[in-house]
Coordinates of C-alpha atoms in Angstrom, one line a residue:
M58 CA -19.7 4.6 7.0
R59 CA -20.9 5.7 3.6
R60 CA -19.4 3.6 0.7
I61 CA -19.9 5.1 -2.8
T62 CA -20.9 2.6 -5.4
R63 CA -19.0 1.7 -8.4
I64 CA -19.9 3.7 -11.3
A65 CA -18.4 3.4 -14.9
T66 CA -16.6 6.4 -16.0
V67 CA -15.1 7.5 -19.2
G68 CA -11.4 8.4 -18.9
I69 CA -8.0 8.4 -20.4
A70 CA -6.4 5.2 -19.4
S71 CA -3.0 6.4 -20.0
A72 CA -3.3 8.9 -17.4
A73 CA -4.5 6.5 -14.7
L74 CA -2.0 5.2 -12.3
A75 CA -4.7 4.0 -10.0
L76 CA -8.4 3.5 -10.2
S77 CA -10.8 5.1 -8.0
A78 CA -14.5 5.8 -7.9
T79 CA -16.6 8.8 -8.8
A80 CA -18.1 10.3 -5.8
C81 CA -21.8 10.5 -6.4
G82 CA -25.3 9.6 -5.2
K83 CA -27.2 10.5 -1.9
S84 CA -25.2 9.8 1.2
S85 CA -26.0 9.7 4.9
N86 CA -23.7 12.7 5.2
D87 CA -26.2 14.8 3.2
S88 CA -29.2 14.0 5.4
G89 CA -29.4 17.7 6.7
S90 CA -29.5 16.9 10.3
S91 CA -27.7 19.2 12.8
S92 CA -25.7 16.3 14.1
D93 CA -24.5 15.3 10.8
S94 CA -23.5 18.9 9.8
K95 CA -21.5 19.3 13.0
A96 CA -19.7 15.9 12.8
T97 CA -16.2 15.6 11.5
K98 CA -16.3 14.0 8.1
A99 CA -13.4 12.2 6.5
A100 CA -13.1 10.5 3.1
I101 CA -10.7 8.2 1.3
A102 CA -10.7 7.5 -2.4
Y103 CA -9.2 4.1 -3.1
D104 CA -6.4 2.9 -5.3
I105 CA -6.7 0.3 -8.1
G106 CA -8.3 -2.9 -6.7
G107 CA -10.5 -1.0 -4.1
R108 CA -11.3 -2.2 -0.8
G109 CA -11.0 -5.9 -0.4
D110 CA -7.6 -6.2 -2.1
Q111 CA -6.2 -7.8 1.2
S112 CA -3.4 -5.1 1.1
F113 CA -3.0 -1.4 0.4
N114 CA -6.5 -0.3 0.2
D115 CA -7.6 -2.4 3.1
A116 CA -4.9 -0.8 5.2
A117 CA -6.3 2.7 4.3
Y118 CA -9.7 1.5 5.2
A119 CA -8.5 0.3 8.7
G120 CA -7.2 3.8 9.4
L121 CA -10.6 5.3 8.4
K122 CA -12.5 2.7 10.5
K123 CA -10.3 3.3 13.4
A124 CA -11.0 7.1 13.3
E125 CA -14.7 6.3 13.1
D126 CA -14.5 4.1 16.1
E127 CA -12.2 6.1 18.3
L128 CA -12.9 9.7 17.2
G129 CA -16.5 9.6 16.1
V130 CA -15.7 10.6 12.6
K131 CA -18.2 10.0 9.9
G132 CA -16.3 8.2 7.0
A133 CA -16.9 7.9 3.3
E134 CA -15.2 5.8 0.8
A135 CA -14.9 6.1 -3.0
E136 CA -14.4 2.9 -4.9
P137 CA -12.4 2.3 -8.1
S138 CA -13.8 2.0 -11.6
S139 CA -11.8 1.0 -14.7
G140 CA -10.5 3.0 -17.5
E141 CA -10.7 6.4 -15.8
G142 CA -8.4 9.5 -16.2
D143 CA -7.4 12.4 -14.2
A144 CA -10.7 14.2 -14.9
D145 CA -12.5 11.6 -13.2
K146 CA -10.4 11.7 -10.2
V147 CA -10.8 15.5 -10.1
Q148 CA -14.6 15.0 -10.2
R149 CA -14.4 12.5 -7.4
L150 CA -12.3 14.5 -5.0
T151 CA -14.3 17.7 -5.8
S152 CA -17.5 15.9 -4.8
L153 CA -16.0 14.5 -1.7
A154 CA -14.7 18.1 -0.7
R155 CA -18.1 19.7 -1.5
A156 CA -19.8 17.1 0.8
G157 CA -17.9 18.6 3.7
N158 CA -15.3 15.8 4.1
N159 CA -12.1 17.0 5.7
P160 CA -9.7 15.5 5.2
V161 CA -10.0 13.9 1.7
I162 CA -7.4 11.3 1.1
G163 CA -6.3 9.9 -2.2
V164 CA -4.9 6.4 -1.6
G165 CA -2.0 6.2 -4.2
F166 CA 0.4 8.3 -6.2
A167 CA -2.2 8.5 -9.1
Y168 CA -4.1 11.2 -7.3
A169 CA -1.2 13.6 -7.6
P170 CA -2.5 15.6 -10.6
A171 CA -6.1 15.7 -9.3
I172 CA -5.2 16.8 -5.8
K173 CA -2.9 19.5 -7.0
K174 CA -6.0 21.0 -8.9
V175 CA -8.7 20.3 -6.4
A176 CA -6.8 21.4 -3.2
A177 CA -6.3 24.9 -4.7
Q178 CA -10.0 25.2 -5.1
F179 CA -10.7 24.1 -1.5
P180 CA -8.1 25.9 0.6
D181 CA -9.9 25.2 3.8
T182 CA -9.9 21.4 3.2
T183 CA -6.9 19.2 4.1
F184 CA -6.0 16.8 1.3
G185 CA -3.8 13.7 1.9
I186 CA -2.0 11.6 -0.7
I187 CA -0.3 8.4 0.0
D188 CA 3.0 7.6 -1.7
D189 CA 3.5 10.8 -3.4
T190 CA 5.7 13.9 -2.8
S191 CA 5.4 15.4 -6.2
V192 CA 2.6 17.6 -5.4
T193 CA 2.8 20.1 -2.5
G194 CA 0.6 22.8 -0.9
K195 CA -0.4 24.5 2.4
N196 CA -3.3 22.2 2.7
I197 CA -1.6 19.0 1.3
A198 CA -0.2 16.2 3.4
N199 CA 2.2 13.8 1.6
L200 CA 2.2 10.5 3.5
V201 CA 5.1 8.4 2.4
F202 CA 7.0 5.5 3.4
N203 CA 10.6 4.0 3.3
E204 CA 9.3 0.9 1.3
E205 CA 12.9 0.0 0.4
Q206 CA 13.8 -0.4 4.2
G207 CA 11.1 -2.9 4.7
S208 CA 11.8 -4.7 1.5
Y209 CA 15.5 -5.1 2.5
L210 CA 14.4 -7.0 5.6
A211 CA 12.3 -9.1 3.3
G212 CA 15.3 -9.8 1.2
V213 CA 17.2 -10.9 4.3
A214 CA 14.4 -13.1 5.3
A215 CA 14.1 -14.7 1.8
A216 CA 17.7 -15.3 1.5
K217 CA 17.8 -17.0 4.9
A218 CA 14.7 -19.1 4.3
S219 CA 15.5 -20.1 0.7
K220 CA 17.0 -23.7 0.2
S221 CA 17.5 -23.3 -3.5
G222 CA 19.3 -20.1 -3.5
T223 CA 16.8 -18.7 -6.0
V224 CA 14.1 -16.3 -5.1
G225 CA 11.7 -14.1 -6.9
F226 CA 10.4 -10.5 -7.0
I227 CA 7.2 -9.7 -8.8
G228 CA 6.3 -5.9 -9.3
G229 CA 2.7 -5.0 -10.3
V230 CA 3.6 -2.1 -12.7
E231 CA 7.1 -0.9 -13.4
V232 CA 6.9 2.5 -11.9
P233 CA 9.4 4.4 -9.5
L234 CA 7.5 3.4 -6.4
I235 CA 7.6 -0.3 -7.1
K236 CA 11.2 -0.1 -8.1
K237 CA 11.9 0.9 -4.5
F238 CA 10.5 -2.4 -3.4
E239 CA 12.7 -4.3 -5.9
A240 CA 15.8 -2.4 -5.0
G241 CA 15.5 -3.0 -1.3
Y242 CA 14.6 -6.7 -1.8
V243 CA 17.5 -7.4 -4.1
Q244 CA 20.0 -5.6 -1.9
G245 CA 18.7 -7.5 1.2
V246 CA 19.0 -10.8 -0.5
K247 CA 22.6 -10.1 -2.0
D248 CA 23.9 -8.7 1.3
T249 CA 22.8 -11.8 3.0
N250 CA 23.8 -14.4 0.4
P251 CA 25.8 -13.0 -2.5
K252 CA 25.5 -16.2 -4.5
A253 CA 21.8 -16.0 -4.4
K254 CA 19.8 -15.4 -7.6
V255 CA 16.9 -13.1 -7.8
L256 CA 14.3 -13.6 -10.4
T257 CA 12.5 -10.2 -11.2
Q258 CA 9.3 -9.7 -13.2
Y259 CA 6.9 -6.8 -13.8
L260 CA 3.4 -7.7 -14.8
T261 CA 2.6 -4.6 -16.9
Q262 CA 4.1 -1.5 -18.0
P263 CA 2.4 2.0 -17.9
P264 CA -0.2 3.0 -19.1
N265 CA -1.4 -0.5 -18.5
F266 CA -2.1 -0.9 -14.8
D267 CA -3.7 -4.3 -14.8
G268 CA -0.6 -5.4 -12.9
F269 CA -2.1 -3.9 -9.7
A270 CA -5.5 -5.5 -10.2
K271 CA -5.6 -8.9 -11.8
P272 CA -4.6 -12.0 -9.5
D273 CA -4.2 -14.2 -12.7
L274 CA -1.3 -12.1 -13.9
G275 CA 0.5 -12.5 -10.4
K276 CA -0.2 -16.3 -10.3
A277 CA 1.2 -16.8 -13.8
A278 CA 4.4 -14.8 -13.1
A279 CA 4.9 -16.7 -9.8
Q280 CA 4.4 -20.0 -11.6
G281 CA 7.1 -19.1 -13.9
Q282 CA 9.5 -18.2 -11.3
L283 CA 8.6 -21.3 -9.4
D284 CA 9.3 -23.3 -12.5
K285 CA 13.0 -21.8 -12.6
G286 CA 13.6 -22.9 -9.1
A287 CA 12.5 -19.9 -6.9
D288 CA 11.3 -21.1 -3.5
V289 CA 10.4 -17.7 -1.9
I290 CA 8.5 -15.2 -3.9
Y291 CA 7.9 -11.5 -3.0
A292 CA 5.1 -9.6 -4.8
A293 CA 4.5 -5.9 -4.5
A294 CA 1.6 -5.9 -6.8
G295 CA -1.6 -5.0 -4.9
L296 CA -4.5 -7.4 -5.7
A297 CA -2.4 -9.3 -8.3
G298 CA -0.1 -10.3 -5.4
S299 CA -2.8 -12.6 -4.1
G300 CA -2.3 -14.7 -7.2
A301 CA 1.3 -15.1 -6.5
I302 CA 0.6 -16.0 -3.0
E303 CA -1.8 -18.7 -4.2
A304 CA 0.8 -20.1 -6.5
A305 CA 3.5 -20.4 -4.1
S306 CA 1.3 -21.9 -1.5
K307 CA 0.1 -24.6 -4.0
A308 CA 3.7 -25.4 -4.9
G309 CA 4.6 -25.7 -1.2
K310 CA 7.0 -22.7 -1.2
W311 CA 7.0 -19.4 0.6
A312 CA 5.6 -16.2 -0.3
I313 CA 6.1 -12.7 1.2
G314 CA 3.2 -10.4 1.5
V315 CA 3.1 -6.7 1.1
D316 CA 1.6 -3.5 2.6
S317 CA -0.6 -5.4 5.2
D318 CA 0.1 -8.4 7.3
Q319 CA -1.2 -10.7 4.8
Y320 CA -1.1 -13.7 7.0
N321 CA -4.0 -12.3 8.9
Q322 CA -6.2 -11.3 5.8
A323 CA -9.3 -13.4 5.6
G324 CA -9.3 -13.4 1.9
L325 CA -6.0 -15.3 2.0
A326 CA -6.6 -17.7 4.8
A327 CA -6.4 -20.7 2.6
Y328 CA -2.8 -19.9 1.8
K329 CA -1.7 -18.3 5.3
D330 CA 0.6 -21.1 6.2
S331 CA 2.8 -20.2 3.1
I332 CA 3.0 -16.6 3.9
L333 CA 6.4 -16.3 5.6
T334 CA 6.0 -12.7 6.4
S335 CA 4.7 -9.4 5.0
V336 CA 6.5 -6.1 4.4
T337 CA 4.1 -3.8 6.2
K338 CA 3.5 -0.1 5.6
D339 CA 1.7 1.7 8.4
V340 CA -0.9 3.1 5.9
S341 CA -3.6 2.6 8.5
D342 CA -1.9 4.9 11.1
S343 CA -1.0 7.4 8.4
V344 CA -4.6 7.7 7.5
F345 CA -5.8 7.8 11.2
N346 CA -3.1 10.4 12.2
L347 CA -4.1 12.7 9.4
I348 CA -7.7 12.5 10.3
K349 CA -7.0 13.1 14.0
S350 CA -4.8 16.1 13.2
V351 CA -7.6 17.8 11.3
K352 CA -10.1 17.0 14.2
D353 CA -7.7 18.3 16.6
G354 CA -7.3 21.6 14.7
K355 CA -3.7 21.1 13.8
P356 CA -3.8 19.4 10.3
Q357 CA -0.7 17.7 9.0
T358 CA 0.9 19.2 5.9
G359 CA 3.9 18.7 3.8
E360 CA 5.8 15.3 3.9
V361 CA 5.0 13.0 6.7
R362 CA 7.3 10.0 6.5
Y363 CA 7.2 6.7 8.0
G364 CA 10.3 4.3 8.2
L365 CA 11.9 1.7 10.2
A366 CA 12.9 4.0 12.9
T367 CA 9.3 4.7 13.8
D368 CA 8.0 1.4 12.9
G369 CA 6.3 3.0 9.8
V370 CA 7.6 0.0 7.8
G371 CA 8.6 -3.4 9.0
L372 CA 8.2 -7.2 8.8
A373 CA 5.2 -9.0 10.2
D374 CA 5.9 -12.1 12.3
S375 CA 2.4 -13.6 12.6
N376 CA 3.2 -16.9 11.2
P377 CA 4.3 -19.2 13.9
K378 CA 6.7 -20.9 11.5
Y379 CA 8.5 -17.7 11.0
K380 CA 8.8 -17.3 14.8
E381 CA 10.6 -20.7 14.9
M382 CA 13.3 -19.5 12.4
T383 CA 15.6 -18.1 15.1
D384 CA 18.7 -17.5 12.6
L385 CA 16.4 -15.7 10.3
I386 CA 15.0 -13.5 13.0
A387 CA 18.4 -12.7 14.3
A388 CA 19.5 -11.7 10.8
V389 CA 16.4 -9.5 10.3
N390 CA 16.8 -7.8 13.6
K391 CA 20.4 -7.0 13.1
A392 CA 19.7 -5.6 9.5
K393 CA 16.9 -3.4 11.0
Q394 CA 19.2 -1.9 13.6
D395 CA 22.0 -1.3 11.1
I396 CA 19.6 0.5 8.9
I397 CA 18.3 2.6 11.8
D398 CA 22.0 3.2 12.9
G399 CA 23.0 4.3 9.4
K400 CA 25.4 1.4 8.9
I401 CA 23.3 0.1 5.9
T402 CA 22.0 2.7 3.3
V403 CA 19.3 1.0 1.4
K404 CA 19.0 1.8 -2.4
T405 CA 15.9 3.3 -3.7
A406 CA 16.5 2.3 -7.2
P407 CA 17.9 -1.0 -8.7

């Protein structure tokens, strides 16, 4: 797999909703051999935090790796760099497309303006964008999730696990996508325990997107909520969420992970016993499925949605302590079925 190195770029920070890397440099995909030229190539451009965030980006990478292993795809990755704007994303996606990658996938809603421009210039290349439906086209696949549904289940679990009656939510940046996480979580908590108190905090406001990238911000916010009596903290904050998990663990309280099953993330192994569960998004399969569709000659386009009914979102149960909480599991399972059956409609905004 080709992994593009980090390169400093000059951009407009206010335009950046995520950070990705400029595609450049010689790669194995450009070797000129006949086997390379005939191989299916696929590329992902990472969101803020890059590979190694133990969450969103790592899930996308897992999908690319699966495509390499099972489909024989030659993968390329583009890493984030700080302070970039839409022009940098356009350059990155253009370079990936020119290198023959198909599909080219932007990991995160920040890629919408760039994909709108670049997709029009490469009509024979499929472009995927995760977590966005604002940009559409004949060669664009919008890979989206019902985050609010998984977050509702997290709220049920938090309310059942809490002994203090106070739980916390930490959002990385206050944008509509993360508000979906908050809305579902708060609704799940309140539906389970109307007397419960939910502390909510966002780490940064646009155009500052450090709230997705800096663990120290998540750690400080979590500590503040712990000091106010919270004993379960759910963070939807990318790499910054690892700081919240650390703070909860050191205080002997529960943390709820996000996007990936963070109990199983090697970088969080020291805190895994405190990760009650994680709200999972099947980003991995969404990436794999798009790559496979292109390889099969039937590329996905338009909105491709993943929700509870298709296990596109859900709660992880890797922690043995979670599996011992039979009342909690029963409540979560009932809520899941009620959402699937339409008995519960989960809010998408607070």
